[in-house]
Structures are given as C-alpha cells and as structure tokens.
C-alpha cells in the first residue's frame, strides 16, 4: 500500500478509500459463500456474480477505472479515447481488460453448457445433476460435492464477465 | 429413457453459439464453425423430424406419427421442464431449417468481415437456439424464457448497422417487445395462480376438467387473451404490426429474412399451441360477457368454448392485417418496405385460416390448421428469399429504392428471375407452394360456408381482396425495379455471383416443394392433427403426479 495520495479520476475521500479496502474483501468472501451454497440454499451463481461485480464497481468508483489494471494486474494502460479531439487517429481497439471480460463470459457459457452435456454423455438427460457425499475429508469431515456447482460457476462467470464488460465500456464513456 | 434426439437441435445451436463466441480471434475458423454448426443443426432437426413423422407418413404408405418427450435435468413432468416434439413442433423446426441455412450462408458472404467477427455469428445462433427452444418446449414459463433468448440477440441484430434510423427502429422494437415480455410474464404468473401448473399438457388436462380441479375458467380466459396479444405482437398481426416495417428495414437482409420467415412463425406457432392444444377443450359459462357477445353475433354453442371466443378476435385481426398489409405494400417505394408490409398481409392470411379453424367444426378446424401451416411454410421460404434478393440487389446496385432501380431483368437476369419466382409464389401461381397455400385458405373458407359459419363469406371476400392486392404490389415491384430500361446505377451494377447463386438455389425450393407437394401436405396434416389431439399430447407428457 503506497502512502502517497494518488490522483484518481474523481476526488474521493480517504474515508471512502479506506472503507473500500476493508469492505471489498468481505464482499468477495460473501459472494464465494453464496456461490458455494447456491445449489441447495439461498444463493447461486447469479447472485454471487452480481455481488462480485458490486465489489468491482466499488473499486471502479472509488479508485478510478484504471486502478484495477495498473495497480492490481501491473499492466501499462494505453489511454483510450479520453481526449476526444482528433479522434480519427485514436485506436478503436478495446482495452485488453474488456477483451478478458468477454473471455470470462465465453468461458462461463461454455462451462455451463458443458456441465449439461457431460450429463448427456453419462446417459442422463441434458443438465441432469448429481451429488457426491464425501466422508472423512481431512479437517472438514463430511462434505458434499454437487455437480450443480459447475453450472453455478458457469453462471457466475457469465454474470461477472457480462456485467464487468458493461461497467468498463460504459464507464469509459 | 433419454431420447437425446429431442434436445439435440437445442444443444447444437447453443454449442455453436458458444464456439463462435470463443473463436472470435480467428475469423475464418469462426465462419467455418458457424457454417458447420448450422449443418449439424439441420441434421439434428431432420433426425428429430424423421423420428416424429416417419417417412411412411410423408409418402402415404403408412406409419404413425410419434410424440417424443424429454425431461430436462431428469425432473418428472409437471415439475421439471418438458420438451415435447410432436408433428407440429417438427413441422415448424423443419420450416426454420429451410430458412436459416440459406440465410446464414448468405450472411457469411454478405455481412462485412469485421461485423461478422464481432458478434454476428454468435447472435445468429443464440437467436436460433431461442427459436428452437420455443418450438420444443412444453412448459409455458419456459416458453417465455426461450422468447427472451430469441429476442435479445434480435435487438442487437436490428440495431446492427448502428446509424440513426437503425437505432430508432431498434429502440421501438426493443421497448415494444420488453413491454410484451413483461405483460407475458404477468399473464403466466396469473395462469400459474389460477390453474396451479405451468406444464402445457397439465394445463390442458386441468382445463378440460376445470370443475374437478376447482379451477374457475373465466380468469384463465382473460389471462389467455393477454398471452394471445403478446404472441400477436411477435407475429406482427394488426393492431400490433407497427414495429414491423421499421425493424425489417433496419436489420441486415439475412436477419430480416429470418425475422420474417422464422421468428414471426414462432408467434404463429405459440398461438396455435396455446389456443388449439392448451385451451382446445376449455369452456366458460354462458353468463360471461364475451360469451354473451359471441352468442349475440351468432356463434351459438361455439361461443362457450375458449376457441369460439378467440375466433372472432382472430377474424378481425386477420381482416385488418390482410387489408392494411396489402394496401400499405401497394404504396411503398422501396423493396424492403414492400416486403415488410407484405409480410403483415401474408400473416393475415395465416391468421384468417386460424380464425376459421377456431370457430368451425372439427373438419373445418383441421382444414384451417393445414391451410395455416402450408401458408406459413410458403411465406417463410418465399418472403425470406425475397428479403435475401433485396439484399443482393442492394449489394449489386447500392440501392433498393425504386427511383434508383429499373431494368434489372436485362442486366441481372438470374437475380430477376429469382425475384419473379419468389413474387409469384407470394401471389400463388401453380405449381408453386404459394398456390396450395392460397388454395387451402379458400378451400377452408368454402368448407366453413358449407358448415354455416358466420362471416365465412366475408372471410372468402377478404381473402380474394388480399390476393388481388398481392398481385398488385408484386407486379408493381416487378415493373418498377426489374422491367423497363436500366437506370444509371443498374447499368453500373456488378454481379455478386455467390449471393445470386445462394438466392437462386433457395427460391427454387418454392417450386420443388410445390411440384412435390404431397409430402408437404401430409406433414402439415400430421401437424394439424398433433395440434388438435390433446389426448396424445397429454399422455405423452404424462403429468400425472398430482391429482
């Protein structure tokens, strides 16, 4: 954590930035909990995805759009379309992170569809789900592994990828 | 127990959509995946169709149609989502294949490289998945979901070129359909609250014995009317037709072809499924206001069944569509505009046959459904081909406005003959499929007159007027765009050989199907029986669990 004040897109207060640092990990944790219990308890891929995106949205609002790319992923970011003047020369290519969001979306869809097709390969109808009960897992003891988790994970990735793409694209405008 | 053949078309379309999304970096690979996917889709649909309607039924040498069901996720019938493939679903799926395969091949040659790479192929396949799901589902809420899957890509595809007029058309289209979807969801919720189930077979079973299940049919009638209005919106029937011309003009030509050919037919299919299969045996008490009005108009006993009550409404909508579509098309100065208005009018003919079927006795009912299905098939192929031809003309000449066209028949003879063939298929000249479509509609009207249906005579006159209007606008389009001396842009036009080959091959289908019409008729007959045979539908799904 660098101590110098950092120029951001807007002026956000120290309070907001500090609280964001505390809150975002909690949001992510809750999101993961919702994702894992979603197959038979309140929760699921969709709501977990939405919650994750709210965490990212908070970072975007408080720290600015480029923070994720520059500080978290250590990338050099090409400034995109900010000076709208002489727009002809401006590159029309999406910043890499948007492409990655799109890939998250694709992978999620593929995962969800694949989880349905695997059931077909095993001789069950499309999208059939099963559950394994594991006893005697070290530390954890009794454990359930539901195949629905794969589908939920797919939904989660679709929601995260889709919403982040929207946030990043609309946010850049 | 799992008959994967039922779900195969759906899975193929979904997987292709995802694969084309994943191969965006490699344009050639993406196009190959997309075309292979549509081929696999066609194979899957034909495999399913040949299981449901065996070849023997088509050739008339015996054999019986089957109704295949599939419980997605293995949940039993009224709780889980059923997919039901009967002869009606199979007919509509084959119709979809006949349109989407040429449309996609055309797109691969027609749409700009960059646009194809970004999203076109995946959107196309997602739309196809939505269409397939809507045709296959046996669950009314699931039908809503597939409608949404079908509509969302189509919003993007309408706005595809992204200029002001496209944005305007897409905004109108999107807002209307979102409204429609919201209303549809409310109606489905209401049906669930009154009938206690969402499974179509289960709804049909419970409504047939409404008293035993303690269901008051009156609210179901109202909620059904709301659903019907939403389906009419998708099908673009008067008074819900106003989004049609702008949206078809804005969309790229192959998308306009798919929308006119296939997604409209999803609305028609939903109307047939809802009114004839689900509500087919439902009746309301005579005391209800709509029943009294129907009785007052002379619909007699029929006025007490749901179908008899929807009949007059269908009838008015059909008359409105035929006249408005026909008159609108006569006065347009642009190929796409004519085709868009014409498709309003042509759907009117389909609805007219349905209206006669709804109010008539069993013989007229079957005849009307057959007429509606054959007409749908002809309209799907002929209208889609004409939209593709209009796209080819735009590619070759750079305009589809009549003031820039003229004399195409001398410069581009194959293109012109394709248009001619598609045009006279719309008009209904033997031996094309359009002739049989019109013939069957007139025949149904005749049968209805014999059966003493009120307004059947009016139906016949309106159908005749509509046919005359069709002749008028088709010959006008032919005269303005294809005959006469070539205009400057036409003289400077070039020959997009591949596109012309695709449309010529496609439009020949109306002649091929018209000459070999017997199997088409038998398939439509099987589909009409499937639509009205509720016992078989209910037994196939077997939602017996709760009494």
PDB file of N, CA and C in Angstrom, chain A residues 92 99 102-103 105-106 109-110 113 117 119-121 123-129, chain B residues 1-2 4 7-8 10-11 14-15 18 21-22 24-25 70-74 126:
ATOM      1  N   UNK A  92      -9.216   2.117 -32.208  1.00  0.00           N
ATOM      2  CA  UNK A  92     -10.584   1.720 -31.947  1.00  0.00           C
ATOM      3  C   UNK A  92     -10.645   0.375 -31.238  1.00  0.00           C
ATOM      4  N   UNK A  99     -11.499  -7.217 -23.336  1.00  0.00           N
ATOM      5  CA  UNK A  99     -11.418  -8.476 -24.059  1.00  0.00           C
ATOM      6  C   UNK A  99     -11.412  -9.642 -23.075  1.00  0.00           C
ATOM      7  N   UNK A 102     -14.763 -10.309 -21.753  1.00  0.00           N
ATOM      8  CA  UNK A 102     -15.513 -11.074 -22.753  1.00  0.00           C
ATOM      9  C   UNK A 102     -15.141 -12.540 -22.722  1.00  0.00           C
ATOM     10  N   UNK A 103     -13.859 -12.810 -22.460  1.00  0.00           N
ATOM     11  CA  UNK A 103     -13.447 -14.215 -22.402  1.00  0.00           C
ATOM     12  C   UNK A 103     -14.009 -14.914 -21.167  1.00  0.00           C
ATOM     13  N   UNK A 105     -16.798 -14.282 -19.874  1.00  0.00           N
ATOM     14  CA  UNK A 105     -18.187 -14.539 -20.282  1.00  0.00           C
ATOM     15  C   UNK A 105     -18.275 -15.818 -21.117  1.00  0.00           C
ATOM     16  N   UNK A 106     -17.403 -15.909 -22.123  1.00  0.00           N
ATOM     17  CA  UNK A 106     -17.424 -17.084 -23.002  1.00  0.00           C
ATOM     18  C   UNK A 106     -17.126 -18.359 -22.230  1.00  0.00           C
ATOM     19  N   UNK A 109     -20.127 -19.417 -20.191  1.00  0.00           N
ATOM     20  CA  UNK A 109     -21.156 -20.056 -21.011  1.00  0.00           C
ATOM     21  C   UNK A 109     -20.750 -21.476 -21.366  1.00  0.00           C
ATOM     22  N   UNK A 110     -19.484 -21.612 -21.772  1.00  0.00           N
ATOM     23  CA  UNK A 110     -19.010 -22.932 -22.180  1.00  0.00           C
ATOM     24  C   UNK A 110     -19.080 -23.897 -21.009  1.00  0.00           C
ATOM     25  N   UNK A 113     -22.755 -24.874 -20.355  1.00  0.00           N
ATOM     26  CA  UNK A 113     -23.248 -25.798 -21.376  1.00  0.00           C
ATOM     27  C   UNK A 113     -22.585 -27.163 -21.229  1.00  0.00           C
ATOM     28  N   UNK A 117     -23.865 -31.053 -20.934  1.00  0.00           N
ATOM     29  CA  UNK A 117     -23.570 -32.066 -21.944  1.00  0.00           C
ATOM     30  C   UNK A 117     -22.890 -33.282 -21.312  1.00  0.00           C
ATOM     31  N   UNK A 119     -23.673 -34.590 -18.565  1.00  0.00           N
ATOM     32  CA  UNK A 119     -24.765 -35.455 -18.122  1.00  0.00           C
ATOM     33  C   UNK A 119     -25.271 -36.307 -19.280  1.00  0.00           C
ATOM     34  N   UNK A 120     -25.362 -35.689 -20.473  1.00  0.00           N
ATOM     35  CA  UNK A 120     -25.823 -36.454 -21.633  1.00  0.00           C
ATOM     36  C   UNK A 120     -24.835 -37.578 -21.960  1.00  0.00           C
ATOM     37  N   UNK A 121     -23.541 -37.256 -21.847  1.00  0.00           N
ATOM     38  CA  UNK A 121     -22.535 -38.262 -22.156  1.00  0.00           C
ATOM     39  C   UNK A 121     -22.631 -39.438 -21.194  1.00  0.00           C
ATOM     40  N   UNK A 123     -25.361 -40.548 -20.063  1.00  0.00           N
ATOM     41  CA  UNK A 123     -26.615 -41.260 -20.279  1.00  0.00           C
ATOM     42  C   UNK A 123     -27.809 -40.659 -19.569  1.00  0.00           C
ATOM     43  N   UNK A 124     -27.647 -39.492 -18.961  1.00  0.00           N
ATOM     44  CA  UNK A 124     -28.777 -38.825 -18.324  1.00  0.00           C
ATOM     45  C   UNK A 124     -29.275 -37.713 -19.226  1.00  0.00           C
ATOM     46  N   UNK A 125     -30.494 -37.213 -18.991  1.00  0.00           N
ATOM     47  CA  UNK A 125     -30.948 -36.073 -19.796  1.00  0.00           C
ATOM     48  C   UNK A 125     -30.059 -34.856 -19.612  1.00  0.00           C
ATOM     49  N   UNK A 126     -30.117 -33.977 -20.601  1.00  0.00           N
ATOM     50  CA  UNK A 126     -29.371 -32.712 -20.602  1.00  0.00           C
ATOM     51  C   UNK A 126     -29.561 -31.988 -19.270  1.00  0.00           C
ATOM     52  N   UNK A 127     -28.459 -31.507 -18.709  1.00  0.00           N
ATOM     53  CA  UNK A 127     -28.472 -30.695 -17.490  1.00  0.00           C
ATOM     54  C   UNK A 127     -28.788 -31.466 -16.218  1.00  0.00           C
ATOM     55  N   UNK A 128     -28.829 -32.821 -16.287  1.00  0.00           N
ATOM     56  CA  UNK A 128     -29.045 -33.576 -15.052  1.00  0.00           C
ATOM     57  C   UNK A 128     -27.889 -33.315 -14.088  1.00  0.00           C
ATOM     58  N   UNK A 129     -28.190 -33.304 -12.826  1.00  0.00           N
ATOM     59  CA  UNK A 129     -27.173 -33.010 -11.826  1.00  0.00           C
ATOM     60  C   UNK A 129     -27.064 -34.162 -10.842  1.00  0.00           C
TER      61      UNK A 129
ATOM     62  N   UNK B   1     -33.836 -44.157 -20.919  1.00  0.00           N
ATOM     63  CA  UNK B   1     -35.073 -43.404 -21.070  1.00  0.00           C
ATOM     64  C   UNK B   1     -34.841 -42.102 -21.826  1.00  0.00           C
ATOM     65  N   UNK B   2     -33.575 -41.787 -21.978  1.00  0.00           N
ATOM     66  CA  UNK B   2     -33.346 -40.440 -22.512  1.00  0.00           C
ATOM     67  C   UNK B   2     -33.262 -40.473 -24.028  1.00  0.00           C
ATOM     68  N   UNK B   4     -32.112 -38.421 -26.553  1.00  0.00           N
ATOM     69  CA  UNK B   4     -31.358 -37.190 -26.771  1.00  0.00           C
ATOM     70  C   UNK B   4     -31.686 -36.511 -28.089  1.00  0.00           C
ATOM     71  N   UNK B   7     -33.516 -33.157 -27.681  1.00  0.00           N
ATOM     72  CA  UNK B   7     -32.827 -31.955 -27.208  1.00  0.00           C
ATOM     73  C   UNK B   7     -31.670 -31.589 -28.145  1.00  0.00           C
ATOM     74  N   UNK B   8     -31.335 -32.510 -29.065  1.00  0.00           N
ATOM     75  CA  UNK B   8     -30.142 -32.301 -29.888  1.00  0.00           C
ATOM     76  C   UNK B   8     -30.129 -30.957 -30.640  1.00  0.00           C
ATOM     77  N   UNK B  10     -31.394 -28.158 -29.965  1.00  0.00           N
ATOM     78  CA  UNK B  10     -31.189 -27.077 -28.997  1.00  0.00           C
ATOM     79  C   UNK B  10     -29.725 -27.021 -28.563  1.00  0.00           C
ATOM     80  N   UNK B  11     -29.179 -28.193 -28.221  1.00  0.00           N
ATOM     81  CA  UNK B  11     -27.796 -28.242 -27.741  1.00  0.00           C
ATOM     82  C   UNK B  11     -26.846 -27.830 -28.861  1.00  0.00           C
ATOM     83  N   UNK B  14     -26.894 -24.047 -29.219  1.00  0.00           N
ATOM     84  CA  UNK B  14     -26.217 -23.390 -28.093  1.00  0.00           C
ATOM     85  C   UNK B  14     -24.704 -23.555 -28.186  1.00  0.00           C
ATOM     86  N   UNK B  15     -24.283 -24.794 -28.453  1.00  0.00           N
ATOM     87  CA  UNK B  15     -22.834 -25.050 -28.505  1.00  0.00           C
ATOM     88  C   UNK B  15     -22.208 -24.254 -29.641  1.00  0.00           C
ATOM     89  N   UNK B  18     -21.740 -20.697 -28.601  1.00  0.00           N
ATOM     90  CA  UNK B  18     -20.624 -20.508 -27.674  1.00  0.00           C
ATOM     91  C   UNK B  18     -19.291 -20.643 -28.412  1.00  0.00           C
ATOM     92  N   UNK B  21     -18.461 -17.663 -30.315  1.00  0.00           N
ATOM     93  CA  UNK B  21     -18.025 -16.613 -29.392  1.00  0.00           C
ATOM     94  C   UNK B  21     -16.564 -16.818 -29.031  1.00  0.00           C
ATOM     95  N   UNK B  22     -16.192 -18.083 -28.862  1.00  0.00           N
ATOM     96  CA  UNK B  22     -14.833 -18.393 -28.445  1.00  0.00           C
ATOM     97  C   UNK B  22     -13.805 -18.262 -29.554  1.00  0.00           C
ATOM     98  N   UNK B  24     -13.600 -15.872 -31.824  1.00  0.00           N
ATOM     99  CA  UNK B  24     -13.673 -14.544 -32.451  1.00  0.00           C
ATOM    100  C   UNK B  24     -12.341 -14.052 -33.001  1.00  0.00           C
ATOM    101  N   UNK B  25     -11.240 -14.581 -32.405  1.00  0.00           N
ATOM    102  CA  UNK B  25      -9.928 -14.114 -32.872  1.00  0.00           C
ATOM    103  C   UNK B  25      -9.621 -14.610 -34.276  1.00  0.00           C
ATOM    104  N   UNK B  70     -39.071 -35.211 -23.464  1.00  0.00           N
ATOM    105  CA  UNK B  70     -37.741 -35.207 -22.882  1.00  0.00           C
ATOM    106  C   UNK B  70     -37.821 -34.378 -21.616  1.00  0.00           C
ATOM    107  N   UNK B  71     -37.414 -34.959 -20.525  1.00  0.00           N
ATOM    108  CA  UNK B  71     -37.440 -34.211 -19.264  1.00  0.00           C
ATOM    109  C   UNK B  71     -36.045 -33.674 -18.987  1.00  0.00           C
ATOM    110  N   UNK B  72     -35.873 -32.375 -19.197  1.00  0.00           N
ATOM    111  CA  UNK B  72     -34.567 -31.775 -18.951  1.00  0.00           C
ATOM    112  C   UNK B  72     -34.236 -31.916 -17.471  1.00  0.00           C
ATOM    113  N   UNK B  73     -32.994 -32.241 -17.164  1.00  0.00           N
ATOM    114  CA  UNK B  73     -32.487 -32.446 -15.800  1.00  0.00           C
ATOM    115  C   UNK B  73     -33.122 -33.625 -15.112  1.00  0.00           C
ATOM    116  N   UNK B  74     -33.933 -34.413 -15.820  1.00  0.00           N
ATOM    117  CA  UNK B  74     -34.489 -35.619 -15.225  1.00  0.00           C
ATOM    118  C   UNK B  74     -35.533 -35.357 -14.141  1.00  0.00           C
ATOM    119  N   UNK B 126     -27.526 -17.842 -31.214  1.00  0.00           N
ATOM    120  CA  UNK B 126     -28.330 -17.705 -29.998  1.00  0.00           C
ATOM    121  C   UNK B 126     -29.797 -17.487 -30.361  1.00  0.00           C
TER     122      UNK B 126
END
